[in-house]
CSV table of C-alpha atoms (C1' of nucleotides) in Angstrom, one decimal:
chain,number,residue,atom,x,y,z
A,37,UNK,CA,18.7,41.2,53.6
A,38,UNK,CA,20.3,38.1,53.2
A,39,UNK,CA,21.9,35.4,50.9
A,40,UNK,CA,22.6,31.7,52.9
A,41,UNK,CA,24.4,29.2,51.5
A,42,UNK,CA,22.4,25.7,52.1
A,43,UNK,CA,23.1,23.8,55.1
A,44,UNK,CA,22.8,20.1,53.4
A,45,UNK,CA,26.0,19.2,51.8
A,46,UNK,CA,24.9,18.1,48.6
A,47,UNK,CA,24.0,21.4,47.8
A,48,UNK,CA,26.7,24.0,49.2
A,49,UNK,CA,28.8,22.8,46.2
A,50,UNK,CA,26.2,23.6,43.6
A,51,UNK,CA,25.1,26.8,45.4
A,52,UNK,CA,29.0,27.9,45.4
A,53,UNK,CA,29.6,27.0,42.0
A,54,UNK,CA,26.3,29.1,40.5
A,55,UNK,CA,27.8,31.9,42.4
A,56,UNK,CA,30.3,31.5,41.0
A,57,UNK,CA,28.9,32.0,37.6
A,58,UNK,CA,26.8,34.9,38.9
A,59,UNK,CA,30.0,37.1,40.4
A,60,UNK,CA,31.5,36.7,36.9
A,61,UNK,CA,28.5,37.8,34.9
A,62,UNK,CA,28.2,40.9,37.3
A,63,UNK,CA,32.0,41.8,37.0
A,64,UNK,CA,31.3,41.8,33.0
A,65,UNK,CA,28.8,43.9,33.4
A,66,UNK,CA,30.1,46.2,35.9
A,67,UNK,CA,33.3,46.4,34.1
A,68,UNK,CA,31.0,47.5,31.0
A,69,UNK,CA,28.9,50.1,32.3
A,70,UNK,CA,30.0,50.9,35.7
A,71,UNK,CA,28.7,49.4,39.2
A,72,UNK,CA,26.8,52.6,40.3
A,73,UNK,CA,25.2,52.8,36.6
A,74,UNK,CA,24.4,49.2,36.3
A,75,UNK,CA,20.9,48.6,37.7
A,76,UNK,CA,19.7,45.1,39.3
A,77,UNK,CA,17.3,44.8,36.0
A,78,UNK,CA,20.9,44.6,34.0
A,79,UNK,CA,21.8,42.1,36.2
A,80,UNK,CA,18.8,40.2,35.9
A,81,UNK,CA,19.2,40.3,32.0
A,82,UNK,CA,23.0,39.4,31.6
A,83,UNK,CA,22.5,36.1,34.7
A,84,UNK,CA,19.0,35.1,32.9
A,85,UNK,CA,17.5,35.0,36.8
A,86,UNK,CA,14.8,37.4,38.3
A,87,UNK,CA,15.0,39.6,40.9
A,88,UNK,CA,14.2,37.2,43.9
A,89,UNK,CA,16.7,34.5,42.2
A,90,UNK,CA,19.3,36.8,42.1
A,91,UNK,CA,19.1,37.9,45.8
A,92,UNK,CA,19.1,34.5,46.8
A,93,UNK,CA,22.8,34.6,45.4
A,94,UNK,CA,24.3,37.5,46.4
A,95,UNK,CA,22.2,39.1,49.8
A,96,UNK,CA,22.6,43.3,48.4
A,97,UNK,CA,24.6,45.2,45.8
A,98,UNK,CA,27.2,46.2,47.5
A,99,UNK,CA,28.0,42.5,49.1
A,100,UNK,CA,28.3,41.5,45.5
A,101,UNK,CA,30.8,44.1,45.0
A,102,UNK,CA,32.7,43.0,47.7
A,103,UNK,CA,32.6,39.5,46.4
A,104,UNK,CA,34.0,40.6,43.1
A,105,UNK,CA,36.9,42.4,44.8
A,106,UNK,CA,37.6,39.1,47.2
A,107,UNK,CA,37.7,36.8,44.0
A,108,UNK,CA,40.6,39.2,42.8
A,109,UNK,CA,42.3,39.9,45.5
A,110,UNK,CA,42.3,36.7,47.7
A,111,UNK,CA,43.5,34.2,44.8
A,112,UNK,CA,46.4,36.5,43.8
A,113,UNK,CA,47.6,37.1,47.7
A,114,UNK,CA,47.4,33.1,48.0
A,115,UNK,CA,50.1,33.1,45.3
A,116,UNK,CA,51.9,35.8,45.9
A,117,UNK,CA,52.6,35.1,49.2
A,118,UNK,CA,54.9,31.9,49.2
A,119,UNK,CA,56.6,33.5,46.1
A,120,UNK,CA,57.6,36.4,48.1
A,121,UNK,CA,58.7,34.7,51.1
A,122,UNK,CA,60.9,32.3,48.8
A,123,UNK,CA,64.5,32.1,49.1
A,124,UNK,CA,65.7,32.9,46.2
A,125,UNK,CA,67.5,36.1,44.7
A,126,UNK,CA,65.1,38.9,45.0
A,127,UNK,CA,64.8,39.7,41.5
A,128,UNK,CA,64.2,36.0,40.3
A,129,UNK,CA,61.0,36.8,42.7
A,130,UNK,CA,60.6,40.3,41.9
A,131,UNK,CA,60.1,38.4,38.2
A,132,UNK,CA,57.7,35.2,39.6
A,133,UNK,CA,55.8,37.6,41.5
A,134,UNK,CA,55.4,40.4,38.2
A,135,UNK,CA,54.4,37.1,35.9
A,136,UNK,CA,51.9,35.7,38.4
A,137,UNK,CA,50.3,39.1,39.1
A,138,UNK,CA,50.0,39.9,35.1
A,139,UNK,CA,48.2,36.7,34.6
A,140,UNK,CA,46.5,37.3,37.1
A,141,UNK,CA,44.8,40.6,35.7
A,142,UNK,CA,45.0,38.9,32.4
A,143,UNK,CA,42.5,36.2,33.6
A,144,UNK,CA,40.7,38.8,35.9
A,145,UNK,CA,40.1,42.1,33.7
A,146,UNK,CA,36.2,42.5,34.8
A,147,UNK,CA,37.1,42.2,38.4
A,148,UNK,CA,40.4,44.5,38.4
A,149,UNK,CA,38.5,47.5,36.4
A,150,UNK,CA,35.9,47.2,38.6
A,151,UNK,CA,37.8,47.1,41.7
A,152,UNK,CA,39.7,50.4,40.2
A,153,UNK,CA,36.4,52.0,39.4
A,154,UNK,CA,35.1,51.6,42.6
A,155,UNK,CA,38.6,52.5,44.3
A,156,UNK,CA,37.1,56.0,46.2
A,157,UNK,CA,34.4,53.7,48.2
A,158,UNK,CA,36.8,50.7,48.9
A,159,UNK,CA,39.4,53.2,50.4
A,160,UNK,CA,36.9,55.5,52.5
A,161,UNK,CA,34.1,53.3,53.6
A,162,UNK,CA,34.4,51.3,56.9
A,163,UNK,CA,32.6,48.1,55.5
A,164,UNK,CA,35.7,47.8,53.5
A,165,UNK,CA,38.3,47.7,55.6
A,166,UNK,CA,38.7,43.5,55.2
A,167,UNK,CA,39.4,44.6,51.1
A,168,UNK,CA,41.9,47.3,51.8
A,169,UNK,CA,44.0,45.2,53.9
A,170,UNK,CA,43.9,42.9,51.0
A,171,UNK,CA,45.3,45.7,48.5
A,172,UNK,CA,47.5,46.7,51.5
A,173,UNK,CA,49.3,43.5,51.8
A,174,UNK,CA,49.7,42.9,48.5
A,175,UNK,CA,51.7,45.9,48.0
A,176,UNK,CA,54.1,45.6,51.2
A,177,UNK,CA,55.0,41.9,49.7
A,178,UNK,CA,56.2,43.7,46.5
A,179,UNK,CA,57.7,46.3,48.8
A,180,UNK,CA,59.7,43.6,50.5
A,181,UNK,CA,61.1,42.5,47.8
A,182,UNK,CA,62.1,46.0,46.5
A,183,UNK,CA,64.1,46.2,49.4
A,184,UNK,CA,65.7,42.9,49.6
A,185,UNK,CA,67.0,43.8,46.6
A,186,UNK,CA,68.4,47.2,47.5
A,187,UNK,CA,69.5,45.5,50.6
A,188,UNK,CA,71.3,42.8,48.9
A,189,UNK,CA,72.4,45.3,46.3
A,190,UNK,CA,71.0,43.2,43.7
A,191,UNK,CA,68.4,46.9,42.7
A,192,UNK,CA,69.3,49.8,42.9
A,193,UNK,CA,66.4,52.8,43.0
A,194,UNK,CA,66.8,56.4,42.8
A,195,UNK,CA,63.7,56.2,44.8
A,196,UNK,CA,62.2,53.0,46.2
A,197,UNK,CA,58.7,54.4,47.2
A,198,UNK,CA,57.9,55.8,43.9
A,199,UNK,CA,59.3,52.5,41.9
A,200,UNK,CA,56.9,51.0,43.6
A,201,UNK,CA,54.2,53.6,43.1
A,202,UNK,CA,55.3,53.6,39.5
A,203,UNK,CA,54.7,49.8,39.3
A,204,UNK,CA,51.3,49.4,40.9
A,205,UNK,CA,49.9,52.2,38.6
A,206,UNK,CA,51.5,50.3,35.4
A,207,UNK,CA,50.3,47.4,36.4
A,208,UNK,CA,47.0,48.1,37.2
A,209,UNK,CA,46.6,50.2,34.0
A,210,UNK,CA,47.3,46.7,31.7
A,211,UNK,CA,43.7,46.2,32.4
A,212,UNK,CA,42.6,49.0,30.7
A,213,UNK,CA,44.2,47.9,27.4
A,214,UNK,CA,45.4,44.5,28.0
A,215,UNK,CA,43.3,41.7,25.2
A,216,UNK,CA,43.7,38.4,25.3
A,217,UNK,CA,44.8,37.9,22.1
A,218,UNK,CA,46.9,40.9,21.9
A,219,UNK,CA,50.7,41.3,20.3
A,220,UNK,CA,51.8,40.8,24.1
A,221,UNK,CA,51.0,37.7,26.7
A,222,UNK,CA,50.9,38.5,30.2
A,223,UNK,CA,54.4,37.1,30.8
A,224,UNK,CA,55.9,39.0,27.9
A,225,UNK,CA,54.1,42.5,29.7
A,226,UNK,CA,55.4,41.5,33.0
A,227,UNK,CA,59.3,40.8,31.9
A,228,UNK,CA,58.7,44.2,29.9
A,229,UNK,CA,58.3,46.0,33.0
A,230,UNK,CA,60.6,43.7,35.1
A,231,UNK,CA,63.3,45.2,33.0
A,232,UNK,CA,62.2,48.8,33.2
A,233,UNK,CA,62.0,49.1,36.9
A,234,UNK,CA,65.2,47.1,37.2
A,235,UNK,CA,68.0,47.8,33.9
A,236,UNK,CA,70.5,50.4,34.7
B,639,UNK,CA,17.3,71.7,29.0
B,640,UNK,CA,19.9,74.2,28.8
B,641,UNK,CA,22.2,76.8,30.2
B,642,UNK,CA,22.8,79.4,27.7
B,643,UNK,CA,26.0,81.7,28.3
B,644,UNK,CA,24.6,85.0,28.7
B,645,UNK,CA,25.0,87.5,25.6
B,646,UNK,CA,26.0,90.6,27.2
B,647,UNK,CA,29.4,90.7,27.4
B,648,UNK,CA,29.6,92.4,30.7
B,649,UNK,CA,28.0,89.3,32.4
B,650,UNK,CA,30.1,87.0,30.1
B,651,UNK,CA,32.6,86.9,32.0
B,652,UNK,CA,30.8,86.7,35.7
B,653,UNK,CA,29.0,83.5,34.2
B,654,UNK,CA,32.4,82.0,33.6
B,655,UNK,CA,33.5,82.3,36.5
B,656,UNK,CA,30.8,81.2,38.2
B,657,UNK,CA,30.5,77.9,36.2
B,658,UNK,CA,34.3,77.1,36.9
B,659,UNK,CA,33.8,77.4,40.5
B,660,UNK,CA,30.8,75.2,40.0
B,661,UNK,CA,32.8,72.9,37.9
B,662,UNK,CA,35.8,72.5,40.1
B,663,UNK,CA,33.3,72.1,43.6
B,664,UNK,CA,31.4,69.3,40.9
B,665,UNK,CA,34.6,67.3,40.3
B,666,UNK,CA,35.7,67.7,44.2
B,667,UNK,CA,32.3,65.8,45.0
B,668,UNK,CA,32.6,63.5,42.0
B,669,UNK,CA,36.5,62.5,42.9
B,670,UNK,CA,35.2,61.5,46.7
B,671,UNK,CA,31.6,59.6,45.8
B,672,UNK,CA,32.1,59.0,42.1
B,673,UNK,CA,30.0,60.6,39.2
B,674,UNK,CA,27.1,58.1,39.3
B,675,UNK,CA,27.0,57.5,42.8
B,676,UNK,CA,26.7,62.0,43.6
B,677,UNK,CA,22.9,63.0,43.1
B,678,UNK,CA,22.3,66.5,42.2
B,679,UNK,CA,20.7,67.3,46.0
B,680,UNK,CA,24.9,66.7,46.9
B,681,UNK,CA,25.8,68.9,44.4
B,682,UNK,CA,23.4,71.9,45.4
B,683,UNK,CA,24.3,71.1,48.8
B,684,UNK,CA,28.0,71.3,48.1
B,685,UNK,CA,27.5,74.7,45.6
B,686,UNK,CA,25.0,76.3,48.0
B,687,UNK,CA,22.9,76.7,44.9
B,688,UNK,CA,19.5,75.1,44.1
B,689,UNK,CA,18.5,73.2,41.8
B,690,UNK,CA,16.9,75.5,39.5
B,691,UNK,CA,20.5,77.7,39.8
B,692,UNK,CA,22.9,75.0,39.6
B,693,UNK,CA,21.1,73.8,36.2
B,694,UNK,CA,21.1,77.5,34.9
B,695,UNK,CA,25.0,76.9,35.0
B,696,UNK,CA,25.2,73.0,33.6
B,697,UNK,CA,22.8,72.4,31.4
B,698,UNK,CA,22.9,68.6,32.3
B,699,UNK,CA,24.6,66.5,34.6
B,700,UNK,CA,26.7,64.3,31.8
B,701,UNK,CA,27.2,67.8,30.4
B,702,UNK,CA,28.9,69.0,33.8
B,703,UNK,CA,30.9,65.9,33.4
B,704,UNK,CA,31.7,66.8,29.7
B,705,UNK,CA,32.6,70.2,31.3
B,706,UNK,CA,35.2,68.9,33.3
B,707,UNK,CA,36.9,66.2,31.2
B,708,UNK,CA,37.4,69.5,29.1
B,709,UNK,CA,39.0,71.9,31.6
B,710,UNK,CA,41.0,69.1,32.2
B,711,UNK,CA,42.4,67.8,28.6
B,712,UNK,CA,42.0,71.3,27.0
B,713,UNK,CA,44.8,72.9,28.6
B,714,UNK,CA,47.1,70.1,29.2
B,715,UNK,CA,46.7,70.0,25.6
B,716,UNK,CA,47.6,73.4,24.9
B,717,UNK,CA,50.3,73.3,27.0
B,718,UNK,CA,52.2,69.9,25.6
B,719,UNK,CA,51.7,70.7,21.9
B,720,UNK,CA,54.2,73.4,21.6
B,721,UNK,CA,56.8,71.1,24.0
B,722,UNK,CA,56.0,68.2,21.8
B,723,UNK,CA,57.0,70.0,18.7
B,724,UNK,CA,59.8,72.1,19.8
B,725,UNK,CA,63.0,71.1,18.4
B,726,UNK,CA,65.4,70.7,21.6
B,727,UNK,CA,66.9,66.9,22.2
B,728,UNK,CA,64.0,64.3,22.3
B,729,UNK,CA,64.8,63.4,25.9
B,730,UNK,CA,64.7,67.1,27.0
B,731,UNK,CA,61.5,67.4,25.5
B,732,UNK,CA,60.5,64.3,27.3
B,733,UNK,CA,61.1,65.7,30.6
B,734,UNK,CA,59.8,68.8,30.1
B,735,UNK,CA,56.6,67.1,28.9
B,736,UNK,CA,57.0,64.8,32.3
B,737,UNK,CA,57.0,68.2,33.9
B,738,UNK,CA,53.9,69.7,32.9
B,739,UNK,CA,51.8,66.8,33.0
B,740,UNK,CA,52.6,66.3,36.4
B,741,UNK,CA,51.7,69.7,37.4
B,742,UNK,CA,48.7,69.3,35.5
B,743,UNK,CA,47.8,66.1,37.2
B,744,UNK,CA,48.7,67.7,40.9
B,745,UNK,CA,46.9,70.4,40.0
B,746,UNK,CA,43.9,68.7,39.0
B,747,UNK,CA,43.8,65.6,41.0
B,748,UNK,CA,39.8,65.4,41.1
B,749,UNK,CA,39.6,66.0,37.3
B,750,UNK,CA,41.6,63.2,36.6
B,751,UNK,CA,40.0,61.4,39.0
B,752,UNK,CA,36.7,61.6,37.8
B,753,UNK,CA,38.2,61.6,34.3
B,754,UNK,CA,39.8,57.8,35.2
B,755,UNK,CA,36.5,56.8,37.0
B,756,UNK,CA,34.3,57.2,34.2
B,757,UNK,CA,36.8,56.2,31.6
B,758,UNK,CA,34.2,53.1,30.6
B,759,UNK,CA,31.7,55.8,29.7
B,760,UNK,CA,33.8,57.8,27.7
B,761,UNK,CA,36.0,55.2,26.1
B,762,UNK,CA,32.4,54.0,24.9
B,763,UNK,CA,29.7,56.6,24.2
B,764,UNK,CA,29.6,58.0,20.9
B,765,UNK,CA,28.8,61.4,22.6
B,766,UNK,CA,32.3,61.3,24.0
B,767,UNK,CA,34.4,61.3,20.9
B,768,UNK,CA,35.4,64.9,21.0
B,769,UNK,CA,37.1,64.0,24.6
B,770,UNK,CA,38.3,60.6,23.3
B,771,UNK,CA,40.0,62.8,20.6
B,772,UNK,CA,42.0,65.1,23.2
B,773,UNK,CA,43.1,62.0,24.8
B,774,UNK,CA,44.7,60.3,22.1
B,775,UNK,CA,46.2,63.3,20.6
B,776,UNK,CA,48.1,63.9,23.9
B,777,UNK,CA,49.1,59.9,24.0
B,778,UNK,CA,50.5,60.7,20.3
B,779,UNK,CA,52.1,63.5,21.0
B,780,UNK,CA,54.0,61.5,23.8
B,781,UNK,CA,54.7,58.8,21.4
B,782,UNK,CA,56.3,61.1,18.9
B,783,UNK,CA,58.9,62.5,21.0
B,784,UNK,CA,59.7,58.5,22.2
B,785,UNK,CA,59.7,57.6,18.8
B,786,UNK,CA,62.2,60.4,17.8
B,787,UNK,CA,64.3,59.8,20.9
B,788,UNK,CA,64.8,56.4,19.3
B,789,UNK,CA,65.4,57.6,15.9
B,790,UNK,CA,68.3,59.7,17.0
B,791,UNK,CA,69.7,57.4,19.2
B,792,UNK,CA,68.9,58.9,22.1
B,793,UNK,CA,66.7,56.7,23.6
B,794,UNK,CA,66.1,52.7,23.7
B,795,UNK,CA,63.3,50.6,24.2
B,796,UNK,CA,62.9,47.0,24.4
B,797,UNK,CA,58.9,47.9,23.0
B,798,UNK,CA,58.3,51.1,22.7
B,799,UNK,CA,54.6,50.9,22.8
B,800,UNK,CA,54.9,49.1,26.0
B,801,UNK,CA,56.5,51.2,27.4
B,802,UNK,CA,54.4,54.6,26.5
B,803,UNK,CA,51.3,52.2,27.8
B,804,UNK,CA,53.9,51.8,31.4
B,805,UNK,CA,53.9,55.5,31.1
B,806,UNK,CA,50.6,56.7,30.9
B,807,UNK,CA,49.9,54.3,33.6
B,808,UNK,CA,52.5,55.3,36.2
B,809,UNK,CA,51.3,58.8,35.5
B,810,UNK,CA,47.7,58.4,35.4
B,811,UNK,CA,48.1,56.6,39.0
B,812,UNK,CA,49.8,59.4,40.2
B,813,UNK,CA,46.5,61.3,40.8
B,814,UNK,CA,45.5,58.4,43.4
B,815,UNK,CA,48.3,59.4,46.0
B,816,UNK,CA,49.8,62.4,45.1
B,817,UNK,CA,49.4,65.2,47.9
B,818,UNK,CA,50.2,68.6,47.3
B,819,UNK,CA,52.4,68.5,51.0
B,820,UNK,CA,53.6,65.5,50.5
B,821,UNK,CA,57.3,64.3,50.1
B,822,UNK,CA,57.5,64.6,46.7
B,823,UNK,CA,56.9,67.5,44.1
B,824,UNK,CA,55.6,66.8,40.8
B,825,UNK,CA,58.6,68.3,39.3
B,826,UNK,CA,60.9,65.4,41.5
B,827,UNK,CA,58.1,63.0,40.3
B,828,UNK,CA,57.9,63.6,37.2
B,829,UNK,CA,62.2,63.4,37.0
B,830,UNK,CA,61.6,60.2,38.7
B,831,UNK,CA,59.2,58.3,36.1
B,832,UNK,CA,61.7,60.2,33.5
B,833,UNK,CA,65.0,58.2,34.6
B,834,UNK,CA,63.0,55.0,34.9
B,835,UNK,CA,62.2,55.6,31.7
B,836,UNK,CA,65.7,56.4,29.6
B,837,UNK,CA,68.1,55.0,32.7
B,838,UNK,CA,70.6,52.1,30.8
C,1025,DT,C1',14.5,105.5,36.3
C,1026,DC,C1',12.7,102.0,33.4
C,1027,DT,C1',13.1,97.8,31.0
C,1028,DA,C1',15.0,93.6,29.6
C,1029,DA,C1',18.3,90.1,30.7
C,1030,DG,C1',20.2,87.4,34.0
C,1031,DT,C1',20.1,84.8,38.3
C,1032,DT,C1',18.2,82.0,41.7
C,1033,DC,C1',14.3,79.9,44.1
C,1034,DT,C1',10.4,76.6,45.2
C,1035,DA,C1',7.7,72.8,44.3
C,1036,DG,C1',7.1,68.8,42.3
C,1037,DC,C1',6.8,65.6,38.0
C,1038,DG,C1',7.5,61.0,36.0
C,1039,DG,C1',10.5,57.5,36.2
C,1040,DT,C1',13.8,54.2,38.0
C,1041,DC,C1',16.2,52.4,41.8
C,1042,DG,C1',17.5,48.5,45.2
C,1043,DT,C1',15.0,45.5,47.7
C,1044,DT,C1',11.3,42.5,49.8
C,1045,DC,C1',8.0,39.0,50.2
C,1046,DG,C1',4.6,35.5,49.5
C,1047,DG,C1',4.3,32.1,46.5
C,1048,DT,C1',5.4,27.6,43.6
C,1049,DA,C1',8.1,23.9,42.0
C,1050,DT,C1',11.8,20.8,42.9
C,1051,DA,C1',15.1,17.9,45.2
C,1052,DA,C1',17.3,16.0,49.4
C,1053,DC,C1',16.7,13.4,53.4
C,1054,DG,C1',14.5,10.6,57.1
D,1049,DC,C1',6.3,8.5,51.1
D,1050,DG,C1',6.2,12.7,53.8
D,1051,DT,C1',8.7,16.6,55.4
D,1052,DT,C1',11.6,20.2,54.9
D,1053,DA,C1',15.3,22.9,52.9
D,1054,DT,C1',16.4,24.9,48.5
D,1055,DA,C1',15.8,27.4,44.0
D,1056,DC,C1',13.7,30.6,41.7
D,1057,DC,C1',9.8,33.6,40.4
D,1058,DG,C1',7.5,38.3,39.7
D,1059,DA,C1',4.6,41.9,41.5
D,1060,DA,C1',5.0,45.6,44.2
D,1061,DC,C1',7.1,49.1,47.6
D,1062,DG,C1',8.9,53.3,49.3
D,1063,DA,C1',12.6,56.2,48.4
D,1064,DC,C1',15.1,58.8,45.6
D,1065,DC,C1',16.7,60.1,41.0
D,1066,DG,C1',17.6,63.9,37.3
D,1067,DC,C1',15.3,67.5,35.7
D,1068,DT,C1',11.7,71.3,34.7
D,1069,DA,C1',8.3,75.0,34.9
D,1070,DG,C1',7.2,79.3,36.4
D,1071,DA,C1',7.7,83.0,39.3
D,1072,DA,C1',10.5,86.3,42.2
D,1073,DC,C1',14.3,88.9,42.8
D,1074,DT,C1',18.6,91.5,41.1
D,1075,DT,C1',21.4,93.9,38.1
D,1076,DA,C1',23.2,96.1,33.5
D,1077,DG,C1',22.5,99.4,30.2
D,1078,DA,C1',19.6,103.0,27.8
DNA sequence: TCTAAGTTCTAGCGGTCGTTCGGTATAACG
DNA sequence: CGTTATACCGAACGACCGCTAGAACTTAGA
């Protein structure tokens, strides 16, 4: 049923840092063969534990699927946040917040096409209600800026609700093809589509 | 193992149809609990067939998947060819393109769902190369018209590869909140991603 | 009407799934 | 040092998986 992290001091570092480790692998994985197609015997494989060891770690599945999407989403709302609510002119942010975001799937691939894979259970279930607020916020800071920008007449958008739309899905599609050592870095990608949703 | 199409012609056609019904109800169930994740005691539940009848129709389950990667590509494909290679301006021939792939995608939301979720699969089993085919001869067939559209003069893009990947993305996402009531039509939609496109 | 083809049903097979649990070795803490 | 929390192991469990065989029923075509 369960996975507890140790009581004693000395070894809730360790334990957190192994986890860590073990999140990571399972994102690879999942992001290679799929979450519902990966069995627990994959998993044992690709972290070099056993069954029992593994469970220790992570308490079910499905908690280690919410872990994955947590590691991606919490991080980038912790940055994102202050560089929406910035004072500056909304499309110096609308740029900030495009360059952190893309590094941000750069760095996080495994977790990102998981999270996408698995978008139909995170968006229906109850259980995931704490992730979809996540994803939910996210979006309303870009939003927010959006409209600053109309507001300030800094953007203009035929349509503000479908720029956006039309950014999320571009966005979250760089995972698909994005590589590391590709013709294109992350900031390069995210002044590439800075321009698009905002030249005219 | 199989499901052989039956050889009188009479009943040909019955059998299609039935198989199409059972193909479309498939990628309904699929698109709400994911391919891996819908057992085949969902799908008989959901077809009001058996077991026994449901396999006379599918052969296999990755086959029923195979089934409706096709329904979805095959047409689009044989829709966007002759658009692709008409001779009108490039950027009329972009829209019109824009225009019936967003039909296609409103009109086959689940397909594309499915289709997205199980991307990993297909972008990676040598069983899947015929579909992998179908989807990079509709990608070129996209980038031939941009590339034209440059050529003439008619368009202009800071990286044109960039932005075909921004495309495919917006477009692909679409599936994910389009509604068929909702405030926008594909035709607006699909104008929409157009001038965000070519705009400046 | 008779026959062969087509359609669907029922029952269940072998295998794999996520998970559990009792155990052992190790390290922290008093 | 002794005690106890921690780390990990590995066999085994019950449930469910995709799929099949074989028979029963229905319909098309001669």
């Amino acid at each position: 049923m369960a996975s507890q992290p140790p009581t004693r001091p000395a070894l809730r570092e360790r334990y957190e840092r192994r986890r860590q480790e073990v999140l990571a692998t399972a994102a690879r994985v999942f992001a290679e063969r799929g979450y519902q197609a990966t069995s627990m015997a994959d998993l044992t494989e690709a972290t070099g534990l056993t069954a029992g060891g593994l469970y220790h770690y992570i308490g079910s599945k499905e908690q280690l699927l919410f872990g994955i999407c947590d590691d991606l989403m919490a991080p980038l709302l912790e940055q994102a946040r202050p560089i929406a609510g910035g004072d500056g002119p909304p499309q110096e942010r609308l740029r900030a917040l495009l360059r952190t975001w893309l590094r941000h799937v750069a760095a996080h691939r495994d977790h990102l096409l998981v999270f996408a894979q698995e978008r139909h259970v995170i968006e229906r279930e109850p259980q995931w209600r704490a992730v979809r607020r996540q994803r939910r916020e996210f979006e309303a800071l870009l939003d927010d800026v959006l409209a600053e920008g109309e507001r300030t007449g800094a953007m203009r958008f035929a349509d503000r609700r479908l720029a956006l739309l039309a950014l999320l899905g571009m966005v979250n599609h760089t995972a698909q093809w994005f590589r590391p050592r590709g013709r294109l870095s992350a900031e390069q990608i995210a002044d590439g589509y800075c321009d698009l949703l905002l030249r005219g």
